[in-house]
N, CA, C and O atoms as a printed pandas DataFrame, in Angstrom:
     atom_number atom_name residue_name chain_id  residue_number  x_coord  y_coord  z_coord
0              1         N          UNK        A               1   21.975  -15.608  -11.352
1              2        CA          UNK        A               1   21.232  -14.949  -10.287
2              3         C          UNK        A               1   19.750  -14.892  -10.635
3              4         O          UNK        A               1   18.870  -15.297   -9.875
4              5         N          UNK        A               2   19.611  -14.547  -11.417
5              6        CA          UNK        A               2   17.599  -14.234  -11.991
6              7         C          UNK        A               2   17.423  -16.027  -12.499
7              8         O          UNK        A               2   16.255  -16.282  -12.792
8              9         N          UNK        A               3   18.124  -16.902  -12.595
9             10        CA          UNK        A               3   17.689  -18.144  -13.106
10            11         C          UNK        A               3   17.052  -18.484  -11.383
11            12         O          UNK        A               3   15.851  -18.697  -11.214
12            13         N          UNK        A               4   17.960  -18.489  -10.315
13            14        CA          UNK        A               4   17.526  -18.571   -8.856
14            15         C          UNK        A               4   16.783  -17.839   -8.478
15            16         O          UNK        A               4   16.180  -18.408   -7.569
16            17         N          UNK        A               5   16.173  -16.230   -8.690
17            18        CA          UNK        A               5   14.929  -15.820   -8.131
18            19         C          UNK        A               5   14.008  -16.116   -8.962
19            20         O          UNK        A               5   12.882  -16.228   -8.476
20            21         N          UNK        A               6   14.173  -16.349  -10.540
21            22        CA          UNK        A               6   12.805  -17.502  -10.925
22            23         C          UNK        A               6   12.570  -18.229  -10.058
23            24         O          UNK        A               6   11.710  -17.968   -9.217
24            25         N          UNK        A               7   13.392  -19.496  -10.050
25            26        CA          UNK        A               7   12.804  -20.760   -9.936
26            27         C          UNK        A               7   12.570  -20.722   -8.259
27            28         O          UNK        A               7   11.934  -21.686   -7.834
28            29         N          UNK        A               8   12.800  -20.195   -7.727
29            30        CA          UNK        A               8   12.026  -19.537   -6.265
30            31         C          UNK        A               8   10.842  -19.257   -5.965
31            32         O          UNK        A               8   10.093  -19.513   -5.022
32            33         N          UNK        A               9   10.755  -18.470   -7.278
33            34        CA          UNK        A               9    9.684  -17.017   -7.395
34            35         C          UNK        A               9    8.355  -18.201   -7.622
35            36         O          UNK        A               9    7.232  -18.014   -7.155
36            37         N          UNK        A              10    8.763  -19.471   -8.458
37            38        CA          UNK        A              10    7.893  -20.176   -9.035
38            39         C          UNK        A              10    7.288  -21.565   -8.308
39            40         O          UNK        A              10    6.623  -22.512   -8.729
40            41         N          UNK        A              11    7.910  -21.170   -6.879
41            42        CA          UNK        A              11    7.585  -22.544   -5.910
42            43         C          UNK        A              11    6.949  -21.790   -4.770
43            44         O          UNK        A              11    6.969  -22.371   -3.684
44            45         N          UNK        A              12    6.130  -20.054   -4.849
45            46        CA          UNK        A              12    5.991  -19.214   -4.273
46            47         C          UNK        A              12    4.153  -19.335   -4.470
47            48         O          UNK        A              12    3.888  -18.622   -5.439
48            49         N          UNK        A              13    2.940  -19.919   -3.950
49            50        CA          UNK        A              13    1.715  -20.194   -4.000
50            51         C          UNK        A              13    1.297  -18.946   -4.079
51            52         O          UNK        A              13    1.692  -18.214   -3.172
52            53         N          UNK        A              14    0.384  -18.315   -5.163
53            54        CA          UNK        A              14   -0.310  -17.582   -5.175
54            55         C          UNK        A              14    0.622  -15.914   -6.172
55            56         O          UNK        A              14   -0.014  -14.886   -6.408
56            57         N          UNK        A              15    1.978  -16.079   -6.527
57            58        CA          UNK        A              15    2.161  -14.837   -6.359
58            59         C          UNK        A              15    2.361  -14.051   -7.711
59            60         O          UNK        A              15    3.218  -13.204   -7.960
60            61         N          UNK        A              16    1.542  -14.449   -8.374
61            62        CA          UNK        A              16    0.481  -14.066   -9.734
62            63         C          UNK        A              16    0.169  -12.601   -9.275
63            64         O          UNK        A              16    0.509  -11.531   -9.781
64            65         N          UNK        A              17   -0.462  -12.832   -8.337
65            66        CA          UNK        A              17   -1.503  -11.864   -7.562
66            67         C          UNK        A              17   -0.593  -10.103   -7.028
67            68         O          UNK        A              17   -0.972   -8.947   -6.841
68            69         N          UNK        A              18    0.690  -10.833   -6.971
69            70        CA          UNK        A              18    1.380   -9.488   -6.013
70            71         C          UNK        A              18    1.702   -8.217   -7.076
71            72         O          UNK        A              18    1.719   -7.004   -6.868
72            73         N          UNK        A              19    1.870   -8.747   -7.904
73            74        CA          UNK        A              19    1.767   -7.210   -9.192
74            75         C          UNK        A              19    0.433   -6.795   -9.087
75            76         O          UNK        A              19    0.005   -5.642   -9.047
76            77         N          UNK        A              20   -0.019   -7.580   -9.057
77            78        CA          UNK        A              20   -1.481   -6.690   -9.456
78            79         C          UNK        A              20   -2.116   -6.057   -8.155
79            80         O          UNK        A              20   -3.154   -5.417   -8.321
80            81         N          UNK        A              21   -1.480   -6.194   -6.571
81            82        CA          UNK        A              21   -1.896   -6.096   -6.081
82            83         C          UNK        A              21   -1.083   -4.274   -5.710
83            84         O          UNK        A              21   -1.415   -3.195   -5.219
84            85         N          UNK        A              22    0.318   -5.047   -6.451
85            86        CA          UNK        A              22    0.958   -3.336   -6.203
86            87         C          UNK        A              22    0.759   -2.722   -7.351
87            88         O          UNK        A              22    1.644   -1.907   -7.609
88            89         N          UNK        A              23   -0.487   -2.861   -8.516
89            90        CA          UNK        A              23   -0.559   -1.829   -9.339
90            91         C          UNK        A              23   -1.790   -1.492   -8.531
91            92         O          UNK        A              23   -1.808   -0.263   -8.600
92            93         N          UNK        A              24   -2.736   -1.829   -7.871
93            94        CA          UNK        A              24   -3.937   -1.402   -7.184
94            95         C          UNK        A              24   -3.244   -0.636   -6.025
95            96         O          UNK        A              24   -4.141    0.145   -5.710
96            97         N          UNK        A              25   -1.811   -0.279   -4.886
97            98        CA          UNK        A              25   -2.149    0.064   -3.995
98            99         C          UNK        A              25   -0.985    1.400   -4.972
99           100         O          UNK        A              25   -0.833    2.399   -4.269
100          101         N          UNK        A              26   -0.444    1.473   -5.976
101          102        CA          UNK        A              26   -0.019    2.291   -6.909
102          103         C          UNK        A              26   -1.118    3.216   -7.406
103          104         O          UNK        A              26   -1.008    4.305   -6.843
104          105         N          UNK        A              27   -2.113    3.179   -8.237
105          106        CA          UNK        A              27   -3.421    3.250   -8.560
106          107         C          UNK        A              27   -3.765    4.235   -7.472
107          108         O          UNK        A              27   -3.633    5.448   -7.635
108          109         N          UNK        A              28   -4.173    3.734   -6.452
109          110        CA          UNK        A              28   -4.819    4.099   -5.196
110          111         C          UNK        A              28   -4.433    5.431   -4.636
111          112         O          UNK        A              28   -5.247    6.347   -4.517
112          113         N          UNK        A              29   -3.210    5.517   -4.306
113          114        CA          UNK        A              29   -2.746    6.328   -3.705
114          115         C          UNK        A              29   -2.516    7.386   -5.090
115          116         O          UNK        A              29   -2.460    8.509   -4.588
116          117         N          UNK        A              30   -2.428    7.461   -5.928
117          118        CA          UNK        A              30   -1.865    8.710   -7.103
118          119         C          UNK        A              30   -3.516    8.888   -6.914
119          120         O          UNK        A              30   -3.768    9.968   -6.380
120          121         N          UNK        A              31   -4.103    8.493   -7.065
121          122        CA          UNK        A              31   -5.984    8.937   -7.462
122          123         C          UNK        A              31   -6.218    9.720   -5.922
123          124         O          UNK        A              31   -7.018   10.640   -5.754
124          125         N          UNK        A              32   -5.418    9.190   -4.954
125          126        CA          UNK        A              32   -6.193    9.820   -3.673
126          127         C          UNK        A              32   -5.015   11.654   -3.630
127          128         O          UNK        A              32   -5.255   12.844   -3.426
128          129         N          UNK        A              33   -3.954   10.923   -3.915
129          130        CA          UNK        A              33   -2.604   12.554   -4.119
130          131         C          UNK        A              33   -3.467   13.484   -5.321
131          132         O          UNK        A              33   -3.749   14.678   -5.214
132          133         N          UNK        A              34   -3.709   12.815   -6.183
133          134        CA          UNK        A              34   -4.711   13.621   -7.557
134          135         C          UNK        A              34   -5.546   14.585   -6.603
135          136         O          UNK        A              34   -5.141   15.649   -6.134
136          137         N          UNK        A              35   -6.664   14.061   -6.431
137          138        CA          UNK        A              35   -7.898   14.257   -5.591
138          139         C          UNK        A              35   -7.375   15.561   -4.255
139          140         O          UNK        A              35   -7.659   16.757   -4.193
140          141         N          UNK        A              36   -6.632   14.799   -3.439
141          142        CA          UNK        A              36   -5.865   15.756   -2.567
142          143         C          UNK        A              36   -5.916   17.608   -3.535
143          144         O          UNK        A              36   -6.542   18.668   -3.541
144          145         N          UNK        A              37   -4.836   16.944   -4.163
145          146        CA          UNK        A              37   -4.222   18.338   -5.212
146          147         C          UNK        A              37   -5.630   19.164   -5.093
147          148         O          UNK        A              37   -6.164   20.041   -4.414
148          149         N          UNK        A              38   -5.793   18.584   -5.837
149          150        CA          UNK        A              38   -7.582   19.259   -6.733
150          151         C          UNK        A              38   -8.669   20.042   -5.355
151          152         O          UNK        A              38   -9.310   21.060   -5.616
152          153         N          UNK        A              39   -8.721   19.487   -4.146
153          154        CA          UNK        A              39   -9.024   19.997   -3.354
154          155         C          UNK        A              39   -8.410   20.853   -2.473
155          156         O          UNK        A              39   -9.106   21.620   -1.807
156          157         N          UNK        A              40   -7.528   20.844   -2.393
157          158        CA          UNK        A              40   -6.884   21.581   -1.727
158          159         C          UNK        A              40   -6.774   23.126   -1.790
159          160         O          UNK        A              40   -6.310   23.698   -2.776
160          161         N          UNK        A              41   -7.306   23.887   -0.489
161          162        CA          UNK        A              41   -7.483   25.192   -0.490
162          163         C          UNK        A              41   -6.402   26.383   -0.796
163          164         O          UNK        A              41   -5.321   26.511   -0.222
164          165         N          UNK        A              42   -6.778   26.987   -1.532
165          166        CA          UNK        A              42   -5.558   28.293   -1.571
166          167         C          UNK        A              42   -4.846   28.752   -0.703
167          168         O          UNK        A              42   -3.619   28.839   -0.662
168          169         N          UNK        A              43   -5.872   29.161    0.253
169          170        CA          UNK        A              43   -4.868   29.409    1.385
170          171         C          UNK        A              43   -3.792   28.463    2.434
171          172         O          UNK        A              43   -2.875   28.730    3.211
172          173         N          UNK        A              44   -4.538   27.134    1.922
173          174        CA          UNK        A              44   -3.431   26.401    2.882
174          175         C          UNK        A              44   -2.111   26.173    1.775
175          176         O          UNK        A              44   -0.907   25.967    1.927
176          177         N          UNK        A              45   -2.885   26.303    0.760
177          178        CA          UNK        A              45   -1.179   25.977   -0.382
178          179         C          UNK        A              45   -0.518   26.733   -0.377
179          180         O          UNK        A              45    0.631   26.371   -0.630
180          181         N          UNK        A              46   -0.713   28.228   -0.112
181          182        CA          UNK        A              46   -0.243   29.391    0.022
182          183         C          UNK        A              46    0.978   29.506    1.481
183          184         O          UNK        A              46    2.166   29.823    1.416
184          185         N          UNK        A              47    0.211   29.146    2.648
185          186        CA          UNK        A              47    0.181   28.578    3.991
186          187         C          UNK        A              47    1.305   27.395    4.120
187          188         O          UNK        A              47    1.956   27.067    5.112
188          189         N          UNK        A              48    1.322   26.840    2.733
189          190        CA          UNK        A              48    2.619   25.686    3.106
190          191         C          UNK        A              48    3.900   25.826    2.262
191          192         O          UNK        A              48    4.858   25.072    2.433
192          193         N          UNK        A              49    3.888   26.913    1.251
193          194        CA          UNK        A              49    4.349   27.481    0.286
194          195         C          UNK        A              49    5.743   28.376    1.345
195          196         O          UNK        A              49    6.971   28.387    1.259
196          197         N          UNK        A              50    4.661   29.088    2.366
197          198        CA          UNK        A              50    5.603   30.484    2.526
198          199         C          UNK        A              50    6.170   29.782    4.073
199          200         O          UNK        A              50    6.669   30.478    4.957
200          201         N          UNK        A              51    5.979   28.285    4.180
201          202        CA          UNK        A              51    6.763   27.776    5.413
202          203         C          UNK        A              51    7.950   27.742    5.726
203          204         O          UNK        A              51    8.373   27.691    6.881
204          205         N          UNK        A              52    8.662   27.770    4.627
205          206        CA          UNK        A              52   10.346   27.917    4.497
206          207         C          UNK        A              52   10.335   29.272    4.673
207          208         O          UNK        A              52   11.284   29.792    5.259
208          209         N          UNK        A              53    9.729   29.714    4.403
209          210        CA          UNK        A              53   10.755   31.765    4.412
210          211         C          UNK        A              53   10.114   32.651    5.908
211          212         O          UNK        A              53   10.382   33.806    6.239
212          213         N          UNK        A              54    9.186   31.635    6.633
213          214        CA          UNK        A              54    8.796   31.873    7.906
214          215         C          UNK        A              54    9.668   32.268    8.817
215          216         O          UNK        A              54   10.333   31.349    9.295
216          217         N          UNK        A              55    9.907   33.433    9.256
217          218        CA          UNK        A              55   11.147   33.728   10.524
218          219         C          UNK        A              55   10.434   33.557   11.569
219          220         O          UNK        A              55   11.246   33.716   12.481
220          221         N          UNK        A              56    9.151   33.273   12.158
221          222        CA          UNK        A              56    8.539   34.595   13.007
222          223         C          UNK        A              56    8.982   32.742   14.412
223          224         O          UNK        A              56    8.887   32.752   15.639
224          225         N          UNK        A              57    9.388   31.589   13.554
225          226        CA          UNK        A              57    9.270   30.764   14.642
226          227         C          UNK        A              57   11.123   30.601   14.893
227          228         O          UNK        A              57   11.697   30.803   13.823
228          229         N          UNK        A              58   12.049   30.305   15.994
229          230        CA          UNK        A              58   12.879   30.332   16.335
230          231         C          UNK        A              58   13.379   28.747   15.693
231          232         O          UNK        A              58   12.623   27.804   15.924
232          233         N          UNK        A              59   15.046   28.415   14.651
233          234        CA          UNK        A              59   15.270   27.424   14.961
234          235         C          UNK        A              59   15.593   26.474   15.948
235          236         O          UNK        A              59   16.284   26.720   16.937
236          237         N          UNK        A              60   15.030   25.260   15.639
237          238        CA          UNK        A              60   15.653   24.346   16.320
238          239         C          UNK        A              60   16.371   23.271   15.657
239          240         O          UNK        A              60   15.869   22.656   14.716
240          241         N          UNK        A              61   17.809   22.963   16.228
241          242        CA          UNK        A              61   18.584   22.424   15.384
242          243         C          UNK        A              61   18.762   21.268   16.818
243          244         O          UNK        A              61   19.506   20.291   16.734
């Protein structure tokens, strides 16, 4: 099975490139979730914290 997605993988132009392209959109997004974190206001963390124990809205199932 992996002898056939080699020799596939290796008649595939260009795809050197696709790791590196999913360690950049990997990269990307943890630095922008980081960043997020770090900014993010007290009160809205607080605000999204106490969303589960919220009665005051009626379920909908």
């Amino acid at each position: 099975m992996l002898k056939f997605v080699k020799s596939h993988m290796e008649t595939i132009d260009g795809v050197a490139s696709y790791p590196m392209i999913s360690l950049m959109i990997f990269f990307v997004f943890f630095v922008a979730l980081f960043w997020w974190v770090f900014t993010a206001t007290k009160e809205h963390v607080k605000e999204m914290g106490e969303l589960p124990l919220d009665n005051d809205q009626p379920n909908k199932l």
